[in-house]
mmCIF file of C-alpha atoms in Angstrom:
data_model
loop_
_atom_site.group_PDB
_atom_site.id
_atom_site.type_symbol
_atom_site.label_atom_id
_atom_site.label_comp_id
_atom_site.label_asym_id
_atom_site.label_seq_id
_atom_site.Cartn_x
_atom_site.Cartn_y
_atom_site.Cartn_z
ATOM 1 C CA MET A 1 34.606 -0.484 36.716
ATOM 2 C CA ASN A 2 34.217 -4.339 36.003
ATOM 3 C CA ILE A 3 30.503 -3.853 36.105
ATOM 4 C CA LEU A 4 30.553 -0.701 33.805
ATOM 5 C CA ILE A 5 32.338 -2.804 30.923
ATOM 6 C CA LYS A 6 29.976 -5.670 31.232
ATOM 7 C CA LEU A 7 27.217 -3.402 31.084
ATOM 8 C CA TRP A 8 28.435 -1.600 28.210
ATOM 9 C CA ALA A 9 29.112 -5.237 26.392
ATOM 10 C CA ILE A 10 25.430 -6.159 26.974
ATOM 11 C CA LEU A 11 24.086 -2.860 25.782
ATOM 12 C CA PHE A 12 26.494 -3.369 22.726
ATOM 13 C CA LEU A 13 25.517 -6.786 21.781
ATOM 14 C CA SER A 14 21.608 -6.045 22.295
ATOM 15 C CA MET A 15 22.062 -3.087 20.146
ATOM 16 C CA SER A 16 23.940 -4.572 17.522
ATOM 17 C CA SER A 17 21.768 -7.605 17.439
ATOM 18 C CA SER A 18 18.602 -5.865 17.009
ATOM 19 C CA CYS A 19 20.045 -3.920 13.849
ATOM 20 C CA ASP A 20 20.845 -7.148 12.396
ATOM 21 C CA SER A 21 17.289 -8.461 12.970
ATOM 22 C CA ALA A 22 15.689 -5.479 11.277
ATOM 23 C CA LYS A 23 17.847 -5.992 8.121
ATOM 24 C CA THR A 24 17.175 -9.791 7.803
ATOM 25 C CA ALA A 25 13.342 -9.046 8.235
ATOM 26 C CA SER A 26 13.347 -6.655 5.402
ATOM 27 C CA THR A 27 15.371 -8.807 3.277
ATOM 28 C CA ASP A 28 13.423 -11.882 3.899
ATOM 29 C CA ARG A 29 10.341 -10.181 2.532
ATOM 30 C CA GLU A 30 10.101 -10.639 -1.314
ATOM 31 C CA PRO A 31 8.074 -7.772 -3.316
ATOM 32 C CA GLU A 32 5.044 -8.856 -4.698
ATOM 33 C CA ASN A 33 5.774 -7.624 -8.138
ATOM 34 C CA LYS A 34 9.300 -8.883 -7.957
ATOM 35 C CA THR A 35 8.658 -11.642 -10.903
ATOM 36 C CA VAL A 36 6.652 -8.861 -12.991
ATOM 37 C CA ASN A 37 9.898 -6.527 -12.632
ATOM 38 C CA ALA A 38 12.116 -9.577 -13.402
ATOM 39 C CA MET A 39 10.192 -10.441 -16.627
ATOM 40 C CA GLU A 40 9.983 -6.703 -17.733
ATOM 41 C CA SER A 41 13.296 -6.208 -17.506
ATOM 42 C CA LYS A 42 14.423 -9.290 -19.399
ATOM 43 C CA LEU A 43 11.943 -8.364 -22.147
ATOM 44 C CA GLN A 44 13.299 -4.966 -22.401
ATOM 45 C CA ALA A 45 16.711 -6.180 -22.515
ATOM 46 C CA GLU A 46 15.593 -8.338 -25.773
ATOM 47 C CA GLY A 47 14.151 -5.291 -27.359
ATOM 48 C CA TYR A 48 10.522 -5.375 -26.262
ATOM 49 C CA LEU A 49 8.732 -2.115 -25.245
ATOM 50 C CA SER A 50 5.547 -2.119 -23.247
ATOM 51 C CA ALA A 51 2.516 -0.376 -24.649
ATOM 52 C CA VAL A 52 -1.484 -0.234 -24.718
ATOM 53 C CA ILE A 53 -3.326 -1.189 -27.740
ATOM 54 C CA LYS A 54 -5.852 1.508 -28.431
ATOM 55 C CA TYR A 55 -8.900 0.937 -30.838
ATOM 56 C CA GLN A 56 -9.963 3.897 -32.909
ATOM 57 C CA ALA A 57 -12.970 3.345 -35.132
ATOM 58 C CA ASP A 58 -13.137 6.440 -37.005
ATOM 59 C CA SER A 59 -9.357 6.311 -38.300
ATOM 60 C CA LYS A 60 -7.466 4.578 -41.067
ATOM 61 C CA CYS A 61 -5.411 3.225 -38.179
ATOM 62 C CA THR A 62 -7.949 1.019 -36.527
ATOM 63 C CA TYR A 63 -5.663 -0.415 -33.644
ATOM 64 C CA VAL A 64 -2.524 1.836 -32.392
ATOM 65 C CA LEU A 65 0.112 0.760 -29.957
ATOM 66 C CA VAL A 66 0.918 3.642 -27.485
ATOM 67 C CA ASP A 67 4.262 3.325 -25.833
ATOM 68 C CA ASP A 68 4.188 3.634 -21.978
ATOM 69 C CA LYS A 69 7.271 5.653 -21.404
ATOM 70 C CA SER A 70 7.416 7.966 -24.354
ATOM 71 C CA GLN A 71 3.608 7.995 -25.268
ATOM 72 C CA LEU A 72 4.785 7.438 -28.877
ATOM 73 C CA LYS A 73 2.049 5.873 -30.832
ATOM 74 C CA TYR A 74 2.674 3.177 -33.828
ATOM 75 C CA ASP A 75 0.767 1.713 -36.390
ATOM 76 C CA PRO A 76 0.901 -2.078 -36.752
ATOM 77 C CA ILE A 77 0.082 -2.735 -40.338
ATOM 78 C CA ASN A 78 0.217 -6.632 -39.803
ATOM 79 C CA ILE A 79 -1.978 -6.794 -36.775
ATOM 80 C CA ASP A 80 -4.538 -8.329 -38.913
ATOM 81 C CA GLU A 81 -2.387 -11.465 -39.263
ATOM 82 C CA GLU A 82 -3.915 -14.675 -37.796
ATOM 83 C CA LYS A 83 -1.103 -14.946 -34.835
ATOM 84 C CA PHE A 84 -1.967 -11.254 -33.684
ATOM 85 C CA MET A 85 -5.610 -11.756 -33.817
ATOM 86 C CA SER A 86 -6.233 -12.194 -30.139
ATOM 87 C CA PHE A 87 -4.709 -9.053 -29.389
ATOM 88 C CA LYS A 88 -6.958 -6.953 -31.004
ATOM 89 C CA LYS A 89 -8.428 -5.573 -27.983
ATOM 90 C CA ASP A 90 -8.878 -2.141 -26.669
ATOM 91 C CA SER A 91 -6.898 -1.239 -23.711
ATOM 92 C CA GLU A 92 -4.853 -4.617 -23.910
ATOM 93 C CA LYS A 93 -1.610 -4.500 -22.130
ATOM 94 C CA VAL A 94 1.271 -5.892 -24.315
ATOM 95 C CA TYR A 95 4.866 -6.100 -24.539
ATOM 96 C CA PHE A 96 6.203 -5.873 -28.347
ATOM 97 C CA LYS A 97 9.107 -6.103 -30.690
ATOM 98 C CA TYR A 98 8.615 -4.315 -34.025
ATOM 99 C CA ARG A 99 10.520 -3.287 -37.022
ATOM 100 C CA ALA A 100 10.170 0.253 -38.509
ATOM 101 C CA LEU A 101 8.904 0.527 -41.945
ATOM 102 C CA ARG A 102 9.880 3.251 -44.562
ATOM 103 C CA MET A 103 6.445 3.933 -45.934
ATOM 104 C CA MET A 104 3.892 6.871 -45.915
ATOM 105 C CA ASN A 105 2.067 7.124 -42.698
ATOM 106 C CA ARG A 106 -1.744 5.769 -43.028
ATOM 107 C CA CYS A 107 -2.696 8.315 -40.229
ATOM 108 C CA ASP A 108 -0.828 11.524 -38.990
ATOM 109 C CA ASP A 109 0.051 10.751 -35.452
ATOM 110 C CA ALA A 110 1.114 6.991 -35.616
ATOM 111 C CA GLN A 111 4.352 5.695 -36.955
ATOM 112 C CA PRO A 112 3.845 2.775 -39.308
ATOM 113 C CA ILE A 113 5.599 -0.724 -37.956
ATOM 114 C CA GLU A 114 5.782 -4.416 -38.560
ATOM 115 C CA ILE A 115 5.087 -6.299 -35.203
ATOM 116 C CA GLU A 116 7.718 -9.037 -34.813
ATOM 117 C CA ASP A 117 6.648 -10.692 -31.750
ATOM 118 C CA ILE A 118 4.111 -9.412 -29.243
ATOM 119 C CA LYS A 119 3.228 -10.869 -25.697
ATOM 120 C CA LYS A 120 0.518 -10.216 -23.210
ATOM 121 C CA ARG A 121 1.479 -8.168 -20.284
ATOM 122 C CA GLU A 122 0.273 -9.388 -16.776
ATOM 123 C CA ASP A 123 -0.285 -5.957 -14.778
#
């Protein structure tokens, strides 16, 4: 009976320690994109949207921001300002904060906006 209790205790301790080691190993590893996700969460909390800039040569809206989640298109009327010139690249991934404008659309499929702030995305 005494041997059975000792054997049971050894089995129990070995099983419980092996379960803890697996939990420790999985929590020690950090995901590769943890900092990207943290930055994205912070920017989204501040009101930024993630988008891709699309160049349209044959349109009145030469540069359009396409929201990653909703696929809505935005026409940034102030993208020609000097502080935004570096973002005028086709397929550039950005975070942006905007102000909606109450004016007629320059093109049918995009809502006119004024960019308040824009940041390059590191995806």
